[in-house]
Structures are given as C-alpha cells and as structure tokens.
Short mmCIF file of C-alpha atoms in Angstrom, two decimals:
data_model
loop_
_atom_site.label_atom_id
_atom_site.label_comp_id
_atom_site.label_asym_id
_atom_site.label_seq_id
_atom_site.Cartn_x
_atom_site.Cartn_y
_atom_site.Cartn_z
CA MET A 2 -12.39 -17.81 20.81
CA ASN A 3 -9.55 -19.57 18.98
CA GLN A 4 -5.93 -17.30 18.92
CA VAL A 5 -4.40 -16.58 15.84
CA VAL A 6 -1.26 -15.94 14.41
CA VAL A 7 0.50 -14.10 11.72
CA SER A 8 3.50 -17.27 11.39
CA ALA A 9 5.02 -15.62 7.89
CA THR A 10 5.14 -12.65 5.77
CA GLY A 11 6.03 -12.72 1.99
CA LEU A 12 7.52 -9.82 -0.37
CA TYR A 13 7.75 -9.79 -3.93
CA ASN A 14 9.72 -6.46 -5.83
CA PRO A 15 8.97 -5.72 -9.82
CA PRO A 16 12.66 -6.10 -11.24
CA GLU A 17 12.93 -2.56 -12.44
CA SER A 18 13.09 0.50 -10.07
CA ILE A 19 13.06 4.16 -10.76
CA SER A 20 15.33 7.04 -9.04
CA ASN A 21 13.96 10.46 -7.79
CA GLU A 22 16.93 11.73 -10.84
CA GLU A 23 15.19 9.61 -13.40
CA LEU A 24 11.67 10.03 -12.80
CA VAL A 25 12.48 14.35 -12.34
CA ALA A 26 14.31 14.42 -16.07
CA SER A 27 11.31 12.57 -17.11
CA PHE A 28 8.74 14.93 -15.78
CA ASN A 29 10.96 17.78 -16.61
CA ALA A 30 11.19 16.99 -20.36
CA TYR A 31 7.05 16.83 -20.46
CA VAL A 32 7.49 20.51 -18.61
CA ASP A 33 9.07 22.04 -21.45
CA ARG A 34 7.55 20.19 -24.20
CA TYR A 35 4.10 21.65 -22.53
CA ASN A 36 5.61 24.94 -22.35
CA ALA A 37 6.80 25.47 -25.71
CA ASP A 38 3.61 23.94 -27.20
CA HIS A 39 1.38 26.27 -25.49
CA ALA A 40 3.77 28.91 -25.69
CA ASP A 41 1.41 31.78 -27.35
CA ALA A 42 -1.43 30.94 -24.48
CA ILE A 43 0.94 30.96 -21.83
CA ALA A 44 2.04 34.50 -22.80
CA ALA A 45 -1.20 35.74 -23.25
CA GLY A 46 -2.25 34.48 -19.91
CA GLN A 47 -4.36 31.99 -20.88
CA LEU A 48 -2.49 29.25 -19.46
CA ALA A 49 -0.32 28.57 -16.43
CA PRO A 50 3.07 27.78 -17.37
CA LEU A 51 4.22 24.18 -15.84
CA SER A 52 7.06 24.07 -13.40
CA HIS A 53 10.01 21.39 -13.09
CA SER A 54 9.98 19.22 -10.35
CA ASN A 55 13.35 18.37 -7.99
CA ALA A 56 14.74 15.25 -6.73
CA GLU A 57 16.36 17.04 -3.58
CA PHE A 58 12.70 18.65 -2.60
CA ILE A 59 10.85 14.69 -3.17
CA THR A 60 13.45 13.38 -0.72
CA LYS A 61 12.84 15.99 1.76
CA ALA A 62 8.65 16.41 1.46
CA SER A 63 8.79 12.59 1.89
CA GLY A 64 11.47 10.83 2.50
CA ILE A 65 11.21 8.63 -1.32
CA GLU A 66 14.47 8.01 -3.10
CA SER A 67 12.99 5.41 -5.43
CA ARG A 68 10.35 2.85 -6.28
CA TYR A 69 9.79 -0.22 -7.68
CA VAL A 70 7.64 -0.72 -10.89
CA VAL A 71 6.25 -2.80 -13.25
CA ASP A 72 7.34 -0.82 -16.53
CA LYS A 73 9.79 1.90 -16.37
CA ALA A 74 10.43 2.64 -20.26
CA GLY A 75 7.11 3.71 -19.88
CA ILE A 76 6.86 5.97 -17.48
CA LEU A 77 10.08 7.47 -18.23
CA ASP A 78 9.01 8.57 -21.71
CA PRO A 79 7.51 12.04 -21.69
CA GLU A 80 5.18 11.31 -24.43
CA ILE A 81 3.73 8.05 -22.34
CA MET A 82 4.35 8.92 -18.81
CA ALA A 83 2.56 5.57 -17.87
CA PRO A 84 3.32 1.65 -17.60
CA ARG A 85 2.57 -0.36 -20.51
CA ILE A 86 1.39 -3.61 -19.83
CA ARG A 87 1.09 -6.53 -22.51
CA THR A 88 -2.77 -7.36 -22.90
CA ARG A 89 -3.17 -11.18 -21.67
CA SER A 90 -6.08 -13.35 -22.70
CA ASN A 91 -8.61 -14.47 -20.60
CA ASP A 92 -6.58 -17.88 -20.55
CA GLU A 93 -3.33 -16.35 -18.74
CA PRO A 94 -2.60 -15.58 -15.07
CA SER A 95 -3.15 -11.80 -14.81
CA ILE A 96 -0.05 -9.48 -13.97
CA GLN A 97 -1.36 -9.18 -10.20
CA CYS A 98 -1.99 -13.04 -10.26
CA GLU A 99 1.68 -13.50 -11.05
CA MET A 100 3.28 -10.92 -8.23
CA ALA A 101 0.38 -12.27 -5.60
CA LEU A 102 1.69 -15.96 -6.65
CA ALA A 103 5.27 -15.26 -6.28
CA ALA A 104 4.90 -12.95 -2.55
CA ILE A 105 2.75 -16.28 -1.58
CA ASP A 106 5.44 -18.62 -2.51
CA ASP A 107 7.89 -16.64 -0.42
CA CYS A 108 5.43 -16.82 2.71
CA LEU A 109 4.47 -19.99 2.30
CA ARG A 110 7.80 -21.09 2.26
CA ALA A 111 8.84 -19.05 5.71
CA ALA A 112 5.89 -20.65 7.48
CA GLY A 113 6.72 -24.23 6.10
CA ARG A 114 3.48 -24.54 4.40
CA GLN A 115 2.06 -25.52 1.20
CA ALA A 116 -0.88 -24.28 -1.03
CA SER A 117 -3.04 -27.20 -0.02
CA ASP A 118 -2.84 -25.89 3.60
CA ILE A 119 -4.55 -22.90 3.17
CA ASP A 120 -8.22 -22.71 3.94
CA ALA A 121 -9.11 -19.09 2.14
CA ILE A 122 -7.40 -16.04 0.49
CA LEU A 123 -7.87 -12.82 0.51
CA VAL A 124 -7.04 -10.25 -1.73
CA ALA A 125 -6.76 -6.81 0.37
CA CYS A 126 -5.26 -3.92 -2.03
CA SER A 127 -6.32 -0.65 -3.50
CA ASN A 128 -6.66 -1.68 -7.39
CA LEU A 129 -8.01 -4.54 -8.67
CA PRO A 130 -7.92 -5.53 -12.49
CA ARG A 131 -11.59 -5.84 -12.61
CA PRO A 132 -14.95 -6.30 -10.87
CA TYR A 133 -15.24 -9.80 -11.57
CA PRO A 134 -13.92 -12.79 -11.41
CA ALA A 135 -12.48 -11.75 -8.20
CA LEU A 136 -8.68 -11.98 -7.99
CA ALA A 137 -8.45 -13.60 -5.12
CA VAL A 138 -10.52 -16.60 -7.22
CA GLU A 139 -8.12 -16.35 -10.12
CA VAL A 140 -4.87 -16.39 -7.21
CA GLN A 141 -6.88 -19.82 -5.72
CA GLU A 142 -6.74 -21.35 -8.91
CA TYR A 143 -2.93 -20.81 -10.19
CA LEU A 144 -2.25 -21.34 -6.48
CA GLY A 145 -4.10 -24.96 -6.51
CA GLY A 146 -5.16 -24.00 -2.89
CA GLY A 147 -7.76 -22.83 -0.74
CA ALA A 148 -11.26 -23.44 -0.64
CA PHE A 149 -12.59 -19.44 -1.28
CA GLY A 150 -11.46 -16.43 -1.64
CA PHE A 151 -12.39 -12.92 -1.97
CA ASP A 152 -10.91 -9.52 -2.79
CA LEU A 153 -11.58 -6.08 -0.36
CA ASN A 154 -10.34 -2.83 -1.10
CA VAL A 155 -10.27 -0.34 1.40
CA ALA A 156 -6.88 1.85 0.21
CA CYS A 157 -4.31 1.85 1.75
CA ALA A 158 -5.44 0.47 4.90
CA SER A 159 -6.46 -2.88 2.89
CA ALA A 160 -3.50 -4.89 4.93
CA ALA A 161 -5.06 -3.85 8.55
CA PHE A 162 -8.73 -4.75 7.15
CA GLY A 163 -7.54 -8.07 5.46
CA ILE A 164 -5.77 -9.07 8.69
CA GLN A 165 -9.07 -8.77 10.74
CA THR A 166 -11.21 -10.38 8.16
CA GLY A 167 -8.73 -13.34 8.14
CA ALA A 168 -8.33 -13.31 11.94
CA ASP A 169 -12.40 -13.19 12.55
CA MET A 170 -12.68 -15.98 10.24
CA ILE A 171 -10.21 -18.27 12.53
CA ARG A 172 -11.46 -16.72 15.86
CA SER A 173 -14.54 -17.99 14.64
CA GLY A 174 -13.71 -21.24 13.41
CA THR A 175 -14.44 -20.71 9.79
CA ALA A 176 -10.70 -21.32 8.69
CA ARG A 177 -7.46 -22.43 10.44
CA ARG A 178 -5.17 -20.87 8.27
CA VAL A 179 -5.72 -17.48 5.63
CA LEU A 180 -3.71 -16.04 2.87
CA MET A 181 -3.86 -11.56 2.92
CA VAL A 182 -2.25 -10.65 0.00
CA ASN A 183 -1.64 -7.16 -1.17
CA PRO A 184 -0.80 -6.87 -5.33
CA GLU A 185 -0.08 -2.90 -5.86
CA ILE A 186 0.46 -1.62 -9.04
CA CYS A 187 0.36 1.84 -7.88
CA SER A 188 1.78 3.46 -11.22
CA ALA A 189 -0.97 2.25 -13.30
CA HIS A 190 -3.47 5.09 -11.28
CA LEU A 191 -0.47 7.65 -10.60
CA ASN A 192 -1.25 10.23 -12.56
CA PHE A 193 3.12 10.91 -13.85
CA ARG A 194 2.12 14.64 -15.09
CA ASP A 195 0.85 16.01 -11.90
CA ARG A 196 4.08 17.69 -10.18
CA ASP A 197 2.48 17.52 -6.57
CA SER A 198 1.99 13.22 -6.63
CA HIS A 199 3.80 12.04 -9.59
CA PHE A 200 6.95 10.60 -7.33
CA ILE A 201 4.76 9.25 -4.66
CA PHE A 202 4.11 5.41 -5.74
CA GLY A 203 5.94 2.39 -6.42
CA ASP A 204 4.71 -0.95 -6.98
CA VAL A 205 5.28 -4.32 -5.03
CA CYS A 206 3.43 -7.37 -4.04
CA THR A 207 3.33 -8.76 0.04
CA ALA A 208 1.48 -11.50 1.54
CA ALA A 209 0.84 -12.48 5.28
CA LEU A 210 -0.44 -15.89 6.59
CA LEU A 211 -2.84 -16.08 9.33
CA GLU A 212 -3.07 -19.69 11.48
CA HIS A 213 -5.17 -20.80 14.60
CA ALA A 214 -2.43 -20.65 16.98
CA ASP A 215 -2.52 -24.25 17.80
CA ASP A 216 -1.23 -24.70 14.61
CA VAL A 217 1.99 -22.81 15.12
CA ALA A 218 5.12 -23.70 16.24
CA ALA A 219 6.29 -22.17 19.89
CA GLY A 220 8.17 -19.39 18.62
CA GLN A 221 7.09 -18.44 15.57
CA GLY A 222 5.61 -15.47 14.39
CA PHE A 223 3.28 -12.89 15.93
CA ASP A 224 0.42 -13.30 18.25
CA VAL A 225 -2.55 -10.94 16.90
CA LEU A 226 -3.42 -9.30 20.54
CA GLY A 227 -6.14 -6.88 18.58
CA THR A 228 -7.19 -5.62 15.51
CA HIS A 229 -9.31 -2.31 15.25
CA LEU A 230 -10.61 -0.49 12.42
CA GLN A 231 -12.50 2.86 11.34
CA THR A 232 -13.37 5.03 8.57
CA LYS A 233 -14.89 8.51 8.17
CA PHE A 234 -15.61 9.51 4.25
CA SER A 235 -13.45 12.13 3.02
CA ASN A 236 -12.79 13.49 -0.91
CA ASN A 237 -9.10 14.52 -0.07
CA ILE A 238 -7.76 11.09 -1.36
CA ARG A 239 -9.70 10.21 -4.43
CA ASN A 240 -9.73 8.24 -7.85
CA ASN A 241 -12.88 8.63 -9.88
CA PHE A 242 -11.83 5.29 -12.13
CA GLY A 243 -14.68 3.52 -12.30
CA PHE A 244 -17.16 1.05 -14.52
CA LEU A 245 -19.43 4.48 -15.16
CA ASN A 246 -16.57 6.28 -17.01
CA ARG A 247 -18.04 5.39 -20.50
CA SER A 248 -21.29 6.34 -19.33
CA GLU A 249 -21.00 9.98 -17.92
CA ILE A 250 -22.34 12.62 -20.46
CA GLU A 251 -19.46 14.88 -19.40
CA PRO A 252 -16.14 12.47 -19.82
CA ARG A 253 -13.87 13.14 -17.63
CA PRO A 254 -10.24 13.87 -18.27
CA ASP A 255 -7.10 11.25 -17.22
CA ALA A 256 -6.12 14.01 -14.01
CA ASP A 257 -9.71 13.40 -12.61
CA ARG A 258 -9.79 9.46 -13.03
CA LEU A 259 -6.63 8.98 -11.57
CA PHE A 260 -5.26 9.28 -7.82
CA VAL A 261 -5.14 13.28 -6.10
CA GLN A 262 -4.88 14.51 -3.19
CA ASN A 263 -5.33 17.53 -1.13
CA GLY A 264 -1.50 16.59 0.37
CA ARG A 265 -1.61 19.30 3.30
CA ARG A 266 -4.97 18.51 4.20
CA VAL A 267 -4.46 14.71 4.59
CA PHE A 268 -1.33 15.09 6.44
CA LYS A 269 -3.40 17.70 9.07
CA ASP A 270 -6.49 15.45 8.74
CA VAL A 271 -4.90 11.81 9.08
CA GLY A 272 -1.55 11.81 11.35
CA PRO A 273 -3.51 12.66 14.11
CA MET A 274 -6.86 10.37 13.65
CA VAL A 275 -4.27 7.84 13.11
CA ALA A 276 -1.83 7.89 16.53
CA GLU A 277 -5.20 8.93 18.51
CA MET A 278 -6.96 4.96 16.89
CA ILE A 279 -3.67 3.81 18.24
CA VAL A 280 -2.95 4.92 21.61
CA ASP A 281 -6.72 4.22 22.25
CA HIS A 282 -6.52 0.82 20.94
CA LEU A 283 -3.22 -0.03 23.00
CA ALA A 284 -5.47 1.36 25.93
CA GLU A 285 -8.19 -1.03 25.31
CA HIS A 286 -5.96 -3.97 25.43
CA GLY A 287 -4.03 -2.51 28.75
CA LEU A 288 -0.99 -1.69 27.03
CA ALA A 289 0.37 1.60 26.89
CA ALA A 290 3.50 3.32 25.27
CA ALA A 291 6.35 2.34 26.97
CA ASP A 292 5.08 -0.93 26.44
CA VAL A 293 5.49 -0.84 22.36
CA ARG A 294 8.96 -2.25 20.79
CA ARG A 295 7.95 -1.13 16.94
CA LEU A 296 5.77 0.85 14.70
CA TRP A 297 4.77 -0.58 11.33
CA LEU A 298 3.83 2.31 9.57
CA HIS A 299 1.94 2.72 6.33
CA GLN A 300 4.49 4.69 4.63
CA ALA A 301 3.02 7.29 2.97
CA ASN A 302 5.01 10.32 4.21
CA ILE A 303 8.40 10.28 6.44
CA ASN A 304 6.86 13.73 8.34
CA MET A 305 3.73 12.11 9.03
CA ASN A 306 4.80 8.97 10.30
CA THR A 307 7.62 10.90 12.67
CA LEU A 308 4.52 12.83 13.86
CA ILE A 309 2.36 9.85 14.35
CA ALA A 310 5.32 7.86 16.80
CA LYS A 311 5.82 11.31 18.41
CA ARG A 312 1.79 11.18 19.31
CA VAL A 313 1.82 7.46 20.38
CA LEU A 314 5.34 7.41 21.86
CA GLY A 315 4.93 10.39 24.06
CA ARG A 316 8.64 11.27 22.53
CA ASN A 317 10.39 11.56 19.07
CA ALA A 318 11.04 7.61 18.18
CA GLU A 319 14.81 6.31 17.92
CA ALA A 320 15.26 4.58 14.27
CA HIS A 321 14.71 1.13 16.05
CA GLU A 322 11.20 1.78 16.82
CA LEU A 323 9.98 3.31 13.96
CA PRO A 324 11.34 1.52 10.54
CA ALA A 325 10.87 2.86 7.03
CA VAL A 326 11.02 1.75 3.46
CA PHE A 327 10.30 5.17 1.81
CA ALA A 328 13.87 5.14 0.39
CA GLU A 329 13.73 2.02 -1.34
CA TYR A 330 9.94 1.52 -2.21
CA GLY A 331 8.13 5.00 -1.78
CA ASN A 332 4.18 4.60 -1.60
CA THR A 333 2.97 1.04 -2.13
CA SER A 334 -0.60 1.55 -0.62
CA SER A 335 -1.78 -1.30 0.91
CA ALA A 336 1.39 -3.64 0.84
CA SER A 337 3.44 -1.10 2.70
CA PRO A 338 3.42 -1.73 6.19
CA VAL A 339 3.44 -5.28 5.57
CA ILE A 340 6.83 -4.35 3.95
CA VAL A 341 8.02 -2.72 7.34
CA LEU A 342 6.94 -6.02 8.96
CA HIS A 343 8.47 -8.30 7.10
CA LYS A 344 11.58 -6.44 6.83
CA TYR A 345 11.78 -5.50 10.69
CA GLY A 346 10.50 -7.87 12.61
CA ALA A 347 12.30 -10.84 13.14
CA ASP A 348 15.06 -8.82 15.45
CA LEU A 349 12.44 -8.53 18.02
CA ALA A 350 12.49 -10.82 21.34
CA GLY A 351 9.72 -12.88 22.39
CA GLY A 352 6.98 -10.86 24.53
CA ASP A 353 7.87 -7.87 22.53
CA VAL A 354 4.93 -5.79 20.87
CA GLY A 355 4.61 -3.88 18.29
CA VAL A 356 1.77 -2.14 16.59
CA MET A 357 1.23 -2.19 12.41
CA ALA A 358 -1.33 0.70 11.17
CA GLY A 359 -2.74 1.27 7.25
CA PHE A 360 -4.05 4.20 6.83
CA GLY A 361 -5.35 6.49 3.72
CA ALA A 362 -8.39 7.16 1.09
CA GLY A 363 -11.93 6.87 3.02
CA TYR A 364 -10.61 8.19 5.00
CA SER A 365 -9.79 4.87 6.06
CA ALA A 366 -7.07 2.99 8.79
CA GLY A 367 -6.72 0.15 10.84
CA SER A 368 -4.31 -1.48 13.59
CA VAL A 369 -3.06 -4.81 14.06
CA ILE A 370 -1.35 -5.07 17.78
CA LEU A 371 1.05 -7.76 17.61
CA ARG A 372 3.26 -9.80 20.24
CA ARG A 373 6.05 -11.70 19.00
CA ARG A 374 5.96 -15.41 19.95
#
C-alpha cells in the first residue's frame, strides 16, 4: 500500500482573545443580575441562587487562561453572552470557510504546494454551518483546488478521523494529496451562562496536508505509521441542536440545545480509555513507551492529559514530552491536537516517534502514530 506523509500543517487564530478574568467578570455580572431579578423566588426557596465563577479556579482545574474567539463583545455582554456573527448572503463565503482558507494558506505555503495540487478536501470538525451544501465543497470552490470534498463530524476526535480517512484515500490510490481542515467556532455552541462549562472553549482553525510519500522531499514532515479509531456511545457529552428542534412538541431551552457535559464522569471514562487505546496502538506497530518522544493530545483538560501521559509512558511526562496550549487557546475541539503538532513538532529529530490523539463526545477517540522524516 502507498505510504502517507503529513507534509505540513497550518493555523489560523481569530483576532480577538478573552482572558479568564474578563470572562469571569461578565459571568459574575450576569449572576448578580439573575439573583437580583429572582430575589423573591430565591428567598422563597423556589429557585436556587447562581454562584460566581473564579478565574484562578478555572486555571487550576483546566489549565486554561484565555481563548481566541470570533466575537468578543457579544460573549462578554451580560445581556447577550454569545458571539454575534454577521448574517451573510448565500453568495458570500461563510465565516468557517474563511477560517479554513486562512489555515489552508498557511499550510500550503509551509508545504510548498498550490491549490491546484490538491485532490481532495476534508472538513473535519464538531460544528458545521449547515447540513448542505457541504462546507468542504464550499472551501473547494473558494480555494480553487480539489476534485471533491466532504465533511466529517466526530466531535473532538474529528481530526484523527479525518487523517485516517485522508490517509486511506492515499493508501488506496484514490488521491495523492488530501487537505484535512478543522474550522472550529466552539464559542457558538457554548452556554456562557453555565458556570461548569462557560470557560472551556475557544475558536480556531487548523489544516494538515497528507501526501503520497513519493511526492514529499526527504526530511519533510512526518510519516504516518498507523491510525486507530474507536467509538463508544455516551450521553456524558452532548449537544442537542439540530434540524428537528423546530418540530419538537416540547421546545428545548437553550441549556438543552448547547454543549453540556458530566465532567467528572467524562474524566473517569475517557482518560483510561484513551491511554489504553494509545498503548495498544503502539504495541500493534511494535512500539513501546520508550519509543515515544512526544504526545500531541487533545486539549480538553490538563489533569486528564497528565493522567493519560502517565499511563502511556509509565511515569510522569516531562514538559517537552507533553506540550500544551491550554493557557492560550482553551479547548478548541478537533483542532486542538493539530495546534500542538503545529507548534511542537518541528524540533523533533529524524526518526523520532510521536502520537497525536483526539478524543471526546461520542465517546470517540483516535490516535495517529507519526515519525519525523
């Protein structure tokens, strides 16, 4: 079968960022207003008062200090607490298409490729702008390259699923160059009025170019040694937004149509599952913990990643073995492990092995074993 290389990656950051302190100030203003507006019901025991959030606690519990967003003003307005995005005509590129094009431009420049070199485009992310036309086909149109494209949605594991899909195309001879893109506007599915989750997500876009190994210069990129995917159904991370909402007899409140999770249960379930997946995947390829130089993990929670790394390596990971971008980006769903690879991959020596892993809602998980060329 044909050998596959991740020859380059690309990254686009929205121009605005929100610190924990700014986010908490907005949330606490909302809490004070809510408690004042419902003071009588709270006093009568009919409603529970809301509690303040805390910037220091957020950092300690998650590792997150800030996040990029597509709209800062709307999120921080206690009356709105959601990004405000200009409504576009059907003849304009969507905001996610624009983000994708920016990340792709960064990726293609790094690879020394042009749009005309691309065979297929895969958009792999948690939240898509519409059921159809596919966002990937829209990106194809405005990029001016690619014979075909389609979307994949496997939540935070979407990039790993996208890489395996693209790699399988190249292995089988369906394509020689595949762009895999992750435009994530996570702030639009986040309930900024929920104390347990209002701090988690940020917005970003990443891209990765997969190519036939024969087309890539020696020493460029990473050989894809293997890919592994798995899923197990769980309601512990859920988003009920969908086309049937308008038809449901009992309308769902916003809190039931946006991101919601049982964080403690997710931590308990997903951490061990991912660690076991990575260990087993390495063993399938004759690799052990001592062979792993780097772990590019999904940026969900710093404590979860620390646990996963310890179980994979059999010891506490050193900082260079487990790089993180929590502090700057927060959780950016499918894009997050690609960000870590993008920022912390070039320094590895030829022959060094690393594992990129995405995991989240579904439950879904995927690992990609990469070897520096």
